[in-house]
mmCIF file of C-alpha atoms in Angstrom:
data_model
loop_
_atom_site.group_PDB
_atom_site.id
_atom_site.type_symbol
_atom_site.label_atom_id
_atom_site.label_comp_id
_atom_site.label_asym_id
_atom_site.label_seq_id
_atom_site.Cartn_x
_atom_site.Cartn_y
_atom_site.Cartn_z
ATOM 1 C CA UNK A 1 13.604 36.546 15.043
ATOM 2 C CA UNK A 2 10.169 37.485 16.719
ATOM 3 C CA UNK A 3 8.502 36.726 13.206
ATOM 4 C CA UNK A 4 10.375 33.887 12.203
ATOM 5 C CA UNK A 5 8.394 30.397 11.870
ATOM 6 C CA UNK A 6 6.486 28.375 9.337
ATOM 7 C CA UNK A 7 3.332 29.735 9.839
ATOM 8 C CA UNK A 8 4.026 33.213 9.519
ATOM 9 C CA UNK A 9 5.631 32.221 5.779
ATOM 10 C CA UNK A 10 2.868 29.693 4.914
ATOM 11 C CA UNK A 11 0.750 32.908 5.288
ATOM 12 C CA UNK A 12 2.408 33.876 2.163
ATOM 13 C CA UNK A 13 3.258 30.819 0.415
ATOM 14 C CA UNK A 14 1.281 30.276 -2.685
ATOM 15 C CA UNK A 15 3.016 26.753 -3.598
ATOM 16 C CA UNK A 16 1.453 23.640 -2.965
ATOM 17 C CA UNK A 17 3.390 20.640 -1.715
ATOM 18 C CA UNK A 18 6.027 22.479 0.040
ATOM 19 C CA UNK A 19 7.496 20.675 3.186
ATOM 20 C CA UNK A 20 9.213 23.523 5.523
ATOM 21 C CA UNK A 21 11.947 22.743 7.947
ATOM 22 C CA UNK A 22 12.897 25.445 10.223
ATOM 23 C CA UNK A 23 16.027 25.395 12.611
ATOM 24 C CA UNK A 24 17.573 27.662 15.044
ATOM 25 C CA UNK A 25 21.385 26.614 14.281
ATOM 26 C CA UNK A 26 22.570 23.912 11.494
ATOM 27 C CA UNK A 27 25.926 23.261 9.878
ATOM 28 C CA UNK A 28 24.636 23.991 6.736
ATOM 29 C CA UNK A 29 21.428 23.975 4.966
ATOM 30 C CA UNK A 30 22.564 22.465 2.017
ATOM 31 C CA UNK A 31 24.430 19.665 4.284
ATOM 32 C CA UNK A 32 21.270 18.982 5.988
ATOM 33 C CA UNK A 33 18.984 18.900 3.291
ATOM 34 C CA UNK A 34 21.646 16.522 1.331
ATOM 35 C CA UNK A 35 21.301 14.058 4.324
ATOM 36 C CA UNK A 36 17.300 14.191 4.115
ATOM 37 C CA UNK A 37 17.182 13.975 0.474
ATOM 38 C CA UNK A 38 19.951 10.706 0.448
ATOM 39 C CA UNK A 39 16.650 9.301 3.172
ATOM 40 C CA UNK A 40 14.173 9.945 0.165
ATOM 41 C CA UNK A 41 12.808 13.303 1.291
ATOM 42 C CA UNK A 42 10.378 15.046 -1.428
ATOM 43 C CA UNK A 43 11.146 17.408 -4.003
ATOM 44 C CA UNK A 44 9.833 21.003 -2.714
ATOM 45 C CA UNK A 45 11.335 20.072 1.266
ATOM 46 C CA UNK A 46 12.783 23.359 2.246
ATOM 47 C CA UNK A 47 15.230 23.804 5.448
ATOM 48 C CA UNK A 48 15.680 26.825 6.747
ATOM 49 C CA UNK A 49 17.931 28.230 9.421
ATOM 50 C CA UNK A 50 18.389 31.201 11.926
ATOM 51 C CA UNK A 51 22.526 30.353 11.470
ATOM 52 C CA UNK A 52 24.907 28.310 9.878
ATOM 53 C CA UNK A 53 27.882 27.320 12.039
ATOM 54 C CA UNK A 54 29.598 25.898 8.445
ATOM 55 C CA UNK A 55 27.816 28.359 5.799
ATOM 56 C CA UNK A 56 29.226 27.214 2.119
ATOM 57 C CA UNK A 57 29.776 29.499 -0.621
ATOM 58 C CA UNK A 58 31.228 28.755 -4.435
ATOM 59 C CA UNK A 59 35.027 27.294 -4.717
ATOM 60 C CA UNK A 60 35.382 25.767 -1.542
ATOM 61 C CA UNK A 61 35.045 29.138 0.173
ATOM 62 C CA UNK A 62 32.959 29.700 3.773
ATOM 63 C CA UNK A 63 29.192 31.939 3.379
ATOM 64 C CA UNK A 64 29.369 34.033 6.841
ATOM 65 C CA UNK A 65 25.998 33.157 8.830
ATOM 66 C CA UNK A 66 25.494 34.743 11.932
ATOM 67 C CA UNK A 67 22.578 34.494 14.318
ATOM 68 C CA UNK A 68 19.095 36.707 13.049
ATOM 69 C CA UNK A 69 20.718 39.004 10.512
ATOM 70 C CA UNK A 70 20.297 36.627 7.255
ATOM 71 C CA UNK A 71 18.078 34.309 5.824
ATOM 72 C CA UNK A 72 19.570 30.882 5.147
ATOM 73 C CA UNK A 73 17.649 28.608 3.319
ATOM 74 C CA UNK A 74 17.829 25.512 1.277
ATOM 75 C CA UNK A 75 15.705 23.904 -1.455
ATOM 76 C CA UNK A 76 15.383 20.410 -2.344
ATOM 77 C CA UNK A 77 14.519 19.788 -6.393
ATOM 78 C CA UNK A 78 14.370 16.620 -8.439
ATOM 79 C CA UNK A 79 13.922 17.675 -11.675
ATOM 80 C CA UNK A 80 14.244 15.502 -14.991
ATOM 81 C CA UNK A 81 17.308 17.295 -16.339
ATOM 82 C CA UNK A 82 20.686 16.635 -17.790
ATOM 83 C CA UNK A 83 23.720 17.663 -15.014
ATOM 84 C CA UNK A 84 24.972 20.032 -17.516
ATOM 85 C CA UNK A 85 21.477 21.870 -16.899
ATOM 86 C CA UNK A 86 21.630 22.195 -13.750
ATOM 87 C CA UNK A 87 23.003 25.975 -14.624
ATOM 88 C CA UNK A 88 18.962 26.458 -15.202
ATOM 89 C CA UNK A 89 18.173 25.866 -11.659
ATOM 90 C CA UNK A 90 20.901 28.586 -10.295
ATOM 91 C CA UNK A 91 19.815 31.011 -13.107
ATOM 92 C CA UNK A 92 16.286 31.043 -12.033
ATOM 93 C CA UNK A 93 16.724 31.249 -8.204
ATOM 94 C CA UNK A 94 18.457 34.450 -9.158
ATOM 95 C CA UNK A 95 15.752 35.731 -10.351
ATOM 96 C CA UNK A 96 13.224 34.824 -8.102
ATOM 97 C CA UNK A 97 15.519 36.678 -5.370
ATOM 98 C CA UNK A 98 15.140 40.130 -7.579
ATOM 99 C CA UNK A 99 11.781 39.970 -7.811
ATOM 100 C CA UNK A 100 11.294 38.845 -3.698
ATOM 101 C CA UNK A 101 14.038 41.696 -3.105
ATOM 102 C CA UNK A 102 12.421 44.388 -5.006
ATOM 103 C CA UNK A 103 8.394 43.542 -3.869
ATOM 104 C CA UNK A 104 9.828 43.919 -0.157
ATOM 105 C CA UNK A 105 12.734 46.793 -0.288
ATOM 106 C CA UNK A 106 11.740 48.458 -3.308
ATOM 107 C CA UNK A 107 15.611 48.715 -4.097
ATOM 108 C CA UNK A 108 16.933 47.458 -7.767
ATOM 109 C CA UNK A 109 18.014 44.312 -7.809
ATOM 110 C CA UNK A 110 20.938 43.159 -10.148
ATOM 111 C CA UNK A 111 22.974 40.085 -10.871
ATOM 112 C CA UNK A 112 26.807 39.153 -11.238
ATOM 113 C CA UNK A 113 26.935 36.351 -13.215
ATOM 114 C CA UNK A 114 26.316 33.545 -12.213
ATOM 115 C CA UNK A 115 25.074 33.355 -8.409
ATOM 116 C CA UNK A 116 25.295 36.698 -6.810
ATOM 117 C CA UNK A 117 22.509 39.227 -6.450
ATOM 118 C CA UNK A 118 23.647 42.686 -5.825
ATOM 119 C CA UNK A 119 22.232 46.185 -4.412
ATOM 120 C CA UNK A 120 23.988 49.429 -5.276
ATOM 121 C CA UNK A 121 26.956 47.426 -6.406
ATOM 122 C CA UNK A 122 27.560 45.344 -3.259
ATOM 123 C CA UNK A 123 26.785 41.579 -2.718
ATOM 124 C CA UNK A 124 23.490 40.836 -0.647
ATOM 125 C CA UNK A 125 23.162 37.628 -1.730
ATOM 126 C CA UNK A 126 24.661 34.582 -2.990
ATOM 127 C CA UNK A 127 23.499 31.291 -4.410
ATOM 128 C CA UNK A 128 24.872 27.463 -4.220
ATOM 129 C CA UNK A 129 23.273 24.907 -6.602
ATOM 130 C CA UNK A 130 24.946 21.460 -5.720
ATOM 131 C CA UNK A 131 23.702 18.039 -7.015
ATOM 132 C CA UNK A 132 23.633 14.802 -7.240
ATOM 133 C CA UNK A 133 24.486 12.863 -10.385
ATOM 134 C CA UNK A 134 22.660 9.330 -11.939
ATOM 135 C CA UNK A 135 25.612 7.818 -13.791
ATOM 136 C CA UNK A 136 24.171 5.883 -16.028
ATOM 137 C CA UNK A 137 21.814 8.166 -17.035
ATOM 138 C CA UNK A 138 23.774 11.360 -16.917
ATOM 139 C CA UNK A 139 20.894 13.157 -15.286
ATOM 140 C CA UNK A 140 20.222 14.831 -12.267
ATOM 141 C CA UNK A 141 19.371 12.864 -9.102
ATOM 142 C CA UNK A 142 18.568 15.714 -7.292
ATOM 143 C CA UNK A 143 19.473 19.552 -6.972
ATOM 144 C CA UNK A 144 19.789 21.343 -3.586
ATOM 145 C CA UNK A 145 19.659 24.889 -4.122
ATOM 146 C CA UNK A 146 20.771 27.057 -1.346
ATOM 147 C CA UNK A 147 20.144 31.002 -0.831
ATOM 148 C CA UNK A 148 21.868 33.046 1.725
ATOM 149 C CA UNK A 149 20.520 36.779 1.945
ATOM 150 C CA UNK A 150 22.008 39.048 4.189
ATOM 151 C CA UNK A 151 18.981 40.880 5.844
ATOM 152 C CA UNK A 152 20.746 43.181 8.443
ATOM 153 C CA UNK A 153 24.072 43.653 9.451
ATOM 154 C CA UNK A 154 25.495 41.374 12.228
ATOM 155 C CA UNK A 155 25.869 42.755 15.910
ATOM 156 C CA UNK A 156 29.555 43.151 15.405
ATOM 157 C CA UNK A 157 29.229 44.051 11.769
ATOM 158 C CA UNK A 158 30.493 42.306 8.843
ATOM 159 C CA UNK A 159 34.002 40.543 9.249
ATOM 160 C CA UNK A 160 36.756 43.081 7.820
ATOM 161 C CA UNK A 161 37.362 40.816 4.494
ATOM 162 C CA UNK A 162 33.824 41.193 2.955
ATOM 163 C CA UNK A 163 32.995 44.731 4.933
ATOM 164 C CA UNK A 164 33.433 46.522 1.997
ATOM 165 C CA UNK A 165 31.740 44.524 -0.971
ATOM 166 C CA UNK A 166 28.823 43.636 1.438
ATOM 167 C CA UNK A 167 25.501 44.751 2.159
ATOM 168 C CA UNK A 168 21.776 43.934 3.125
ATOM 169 C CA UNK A 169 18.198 44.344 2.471
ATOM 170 C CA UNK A 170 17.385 46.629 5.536
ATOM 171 C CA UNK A 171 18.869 49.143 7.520
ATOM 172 C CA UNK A 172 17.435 47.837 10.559
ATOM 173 C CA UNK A 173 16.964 44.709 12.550
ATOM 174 C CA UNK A 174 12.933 45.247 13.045
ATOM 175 C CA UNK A 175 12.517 45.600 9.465
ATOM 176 C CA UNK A 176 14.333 42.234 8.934
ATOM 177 C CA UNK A 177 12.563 40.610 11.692
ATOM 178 C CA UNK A 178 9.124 42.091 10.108
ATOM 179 C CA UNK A 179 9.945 40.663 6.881
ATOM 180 C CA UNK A 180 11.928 37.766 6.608
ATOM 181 C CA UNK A 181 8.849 35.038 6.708
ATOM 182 C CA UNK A 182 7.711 37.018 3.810
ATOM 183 C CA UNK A 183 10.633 37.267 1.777
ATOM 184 C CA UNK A 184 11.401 33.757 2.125
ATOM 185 C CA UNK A 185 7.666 32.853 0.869
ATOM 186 C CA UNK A 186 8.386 35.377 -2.345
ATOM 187 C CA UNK A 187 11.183 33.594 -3.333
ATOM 188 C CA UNK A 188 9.902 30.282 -3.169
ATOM 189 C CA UNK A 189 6.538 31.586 -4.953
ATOM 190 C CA UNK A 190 8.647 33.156 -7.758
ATOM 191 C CA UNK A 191 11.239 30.116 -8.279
ATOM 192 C CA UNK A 192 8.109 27.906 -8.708
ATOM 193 C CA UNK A 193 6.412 29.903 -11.067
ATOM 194 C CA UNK A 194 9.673 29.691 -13.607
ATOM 195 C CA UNK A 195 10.494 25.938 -12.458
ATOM 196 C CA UNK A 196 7.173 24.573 -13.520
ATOM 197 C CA UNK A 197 9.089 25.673 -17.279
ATOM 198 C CA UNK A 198 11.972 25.177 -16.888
ATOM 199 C CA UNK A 199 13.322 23.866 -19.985
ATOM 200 C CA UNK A 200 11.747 26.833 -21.529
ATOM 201 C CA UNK A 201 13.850 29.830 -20.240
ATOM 202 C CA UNK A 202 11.242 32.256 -19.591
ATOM 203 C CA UNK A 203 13.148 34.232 -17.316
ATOM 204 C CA UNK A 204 16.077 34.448 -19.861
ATOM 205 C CA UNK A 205 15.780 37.618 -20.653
ATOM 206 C CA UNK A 206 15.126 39.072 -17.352
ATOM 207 C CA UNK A 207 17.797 37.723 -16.079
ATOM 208 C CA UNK A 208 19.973 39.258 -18.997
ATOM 209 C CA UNK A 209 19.081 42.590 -18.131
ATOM 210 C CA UNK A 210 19.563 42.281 -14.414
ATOM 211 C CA UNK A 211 23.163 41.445 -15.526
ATOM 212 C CA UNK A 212 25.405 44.338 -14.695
ATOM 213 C CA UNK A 213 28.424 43.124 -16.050
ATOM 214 C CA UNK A 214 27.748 42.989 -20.042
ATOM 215 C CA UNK A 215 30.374 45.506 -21.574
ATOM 216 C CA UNK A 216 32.576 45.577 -18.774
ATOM 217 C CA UNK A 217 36.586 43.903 -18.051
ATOM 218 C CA UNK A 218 36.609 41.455 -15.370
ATOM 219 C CA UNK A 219 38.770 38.404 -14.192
ATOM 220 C CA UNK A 220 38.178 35.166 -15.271
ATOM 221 C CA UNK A 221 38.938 32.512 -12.159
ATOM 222 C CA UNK A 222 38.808 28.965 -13.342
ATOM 223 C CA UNK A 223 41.424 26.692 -14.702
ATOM 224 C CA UNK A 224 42.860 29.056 -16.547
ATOM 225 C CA UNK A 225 43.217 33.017 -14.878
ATOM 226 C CA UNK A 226 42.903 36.172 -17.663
ATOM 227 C CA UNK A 227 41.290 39.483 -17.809
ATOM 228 C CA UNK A 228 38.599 39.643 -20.298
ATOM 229 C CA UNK A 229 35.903 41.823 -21.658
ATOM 230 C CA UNK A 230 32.175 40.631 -20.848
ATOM 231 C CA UNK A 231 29.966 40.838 -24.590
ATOM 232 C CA UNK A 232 27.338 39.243 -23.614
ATOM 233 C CA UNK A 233 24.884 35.881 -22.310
ATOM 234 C CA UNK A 234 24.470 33.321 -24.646
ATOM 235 C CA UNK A 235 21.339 31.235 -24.782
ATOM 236 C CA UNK A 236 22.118 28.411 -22.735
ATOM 237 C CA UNK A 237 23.485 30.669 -20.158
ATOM 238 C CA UNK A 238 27.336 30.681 -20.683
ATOM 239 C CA UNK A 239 29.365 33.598 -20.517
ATOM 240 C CA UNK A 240 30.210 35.157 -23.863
ATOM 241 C CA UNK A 241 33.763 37.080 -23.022
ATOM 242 C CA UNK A 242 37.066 38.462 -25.369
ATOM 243 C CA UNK A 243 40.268 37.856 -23.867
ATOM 244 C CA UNK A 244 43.202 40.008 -24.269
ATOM 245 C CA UNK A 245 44.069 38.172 -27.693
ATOM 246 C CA UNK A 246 41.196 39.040 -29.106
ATOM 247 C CA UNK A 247 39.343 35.815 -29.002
ATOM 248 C CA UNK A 248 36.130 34.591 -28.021
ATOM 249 C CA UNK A 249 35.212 32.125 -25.387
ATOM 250 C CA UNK A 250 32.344 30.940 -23.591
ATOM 251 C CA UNK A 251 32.222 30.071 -20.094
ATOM 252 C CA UNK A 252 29.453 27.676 -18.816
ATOM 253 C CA UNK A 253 31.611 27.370 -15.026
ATOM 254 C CA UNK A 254 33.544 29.105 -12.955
ATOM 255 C CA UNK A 255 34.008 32.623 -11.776
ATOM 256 C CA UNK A 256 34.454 36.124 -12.964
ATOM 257 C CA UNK A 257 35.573 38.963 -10.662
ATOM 258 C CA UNK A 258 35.659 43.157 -11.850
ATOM 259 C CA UNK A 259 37.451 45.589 -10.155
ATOM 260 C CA UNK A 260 34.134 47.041 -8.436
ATOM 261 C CA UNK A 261 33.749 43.436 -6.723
#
């Protein structure tokens, strides 16, 4: 893209420290920012790519990536947090994306709990926290948090499996070309501002409310498959759900599905 490169989003970076990447074509951004981070790379390195060849999404499942209609970054963090934390790091990316989405579209941004930011019910983005874990200590070694954002729709349009539950920020490719520097710079401005506090949740309840799925039946997809009722977000982030027996359970993992997605 014509407006694509790390000067153009340094122009609207307002983070110190951070170490920009930028590639035409790369397997994955979370593949090649694992490889720089195992060779000591700094926290705040950020790899960015016009395409992903091997895009990952949650479960094992492929992120579609095709040449100049997304925006396919990855973030290296090495934060001094537990593992079982590392649902913080996922949690606030999501909302740094609403608030980057919404300063550049002006369209409501909403989340599906846990990684998936929406626009008028349909999936525009979607988020992959992966790390790596000290043993002995139980903590984090590092975090790479990826972010894939579909900005326009492909030349041949989206393949026929996601067609209908995806969408993007713009109707057209100028607009995405226009704005993608700057939309990468918001969310990395926004993350930072909630990572500096982590441990202290600001964004909790902001990212409660962007939650569209509180009060609604959905699918629960982990170990164990059932259709549940969604009553809520508990502190630390977990799902709080009611299964068809009536009893309540809180999910810290997997993935829930409704009807509508």
């Amino acid at each position: 893209m014509s407006n694509y490169s790390a000067h153009e989003i340094k122009k609207y970076l307002n983070v110190s420290g951070v170490k920009l990447n930028l590639f035409e074509t790369v397997t994955s951004t979370n593949t090649v920012l694992r490889k720089m981070a195992e060779d000591g790379a700094e926290e705040k390195t950020v790899v960015i790519s016009q395409a992903q060849t091997s895009g990952r999404g949650r479960r094992g499942r492929s992120f579609y990536s095709p040449s100049d209609s997304g925006l396919y970054m990855s973030v290296l963090l090495r934060p001094d947090i537990k593992i079982s934390d590392a649902i913080l790091v996922t949690t606030c990316a999501a909302v740094a994306v609403c608030r980057a989405v919404e300063s550049v579209c002006n369209k409501k941004a909403e989340i599906k709990w846990v990684n998936d930011i929406y626009l008028d019910g349909k999936k525009v983005c979607g988020i992959l926290t992966e790390a790596a874990v000290n043993v002995e200590s139980g903590k984090a070694k590092y975090i790479i948090l990826g972010i894939g954002i579909n900005l326009t729709k492909p030349k041949n349009d989206f393949p026929n499996e996601i067609k209908n539950i995806a969408t993007t920020l713009f109707d057209n490719i100028l607009d995405a070309e226009n704005n993608k520097s700057r939309i990468a710079a918001l969310i990395l401005n926004n993350f930072f501002k909630e990572y500096c506090f982590l441990a202290e949740k600001r964004f909790f309840d902001e990212y409660k409310n962007r939650m569209f799925l509180i009060g609604k039946p959905i699918r629960v997809l982990s170990a164990e498959e059932y259709d549940a009722q969604v009553l809520g977000l508990d502190e630390d982030f977990s799902l709080i759900v009611k299964n068809e027996k009536g009893e309540i359970k809180k999910l810290n993992s997997g993935e829930v599905s409704t009807r509508a997605c």
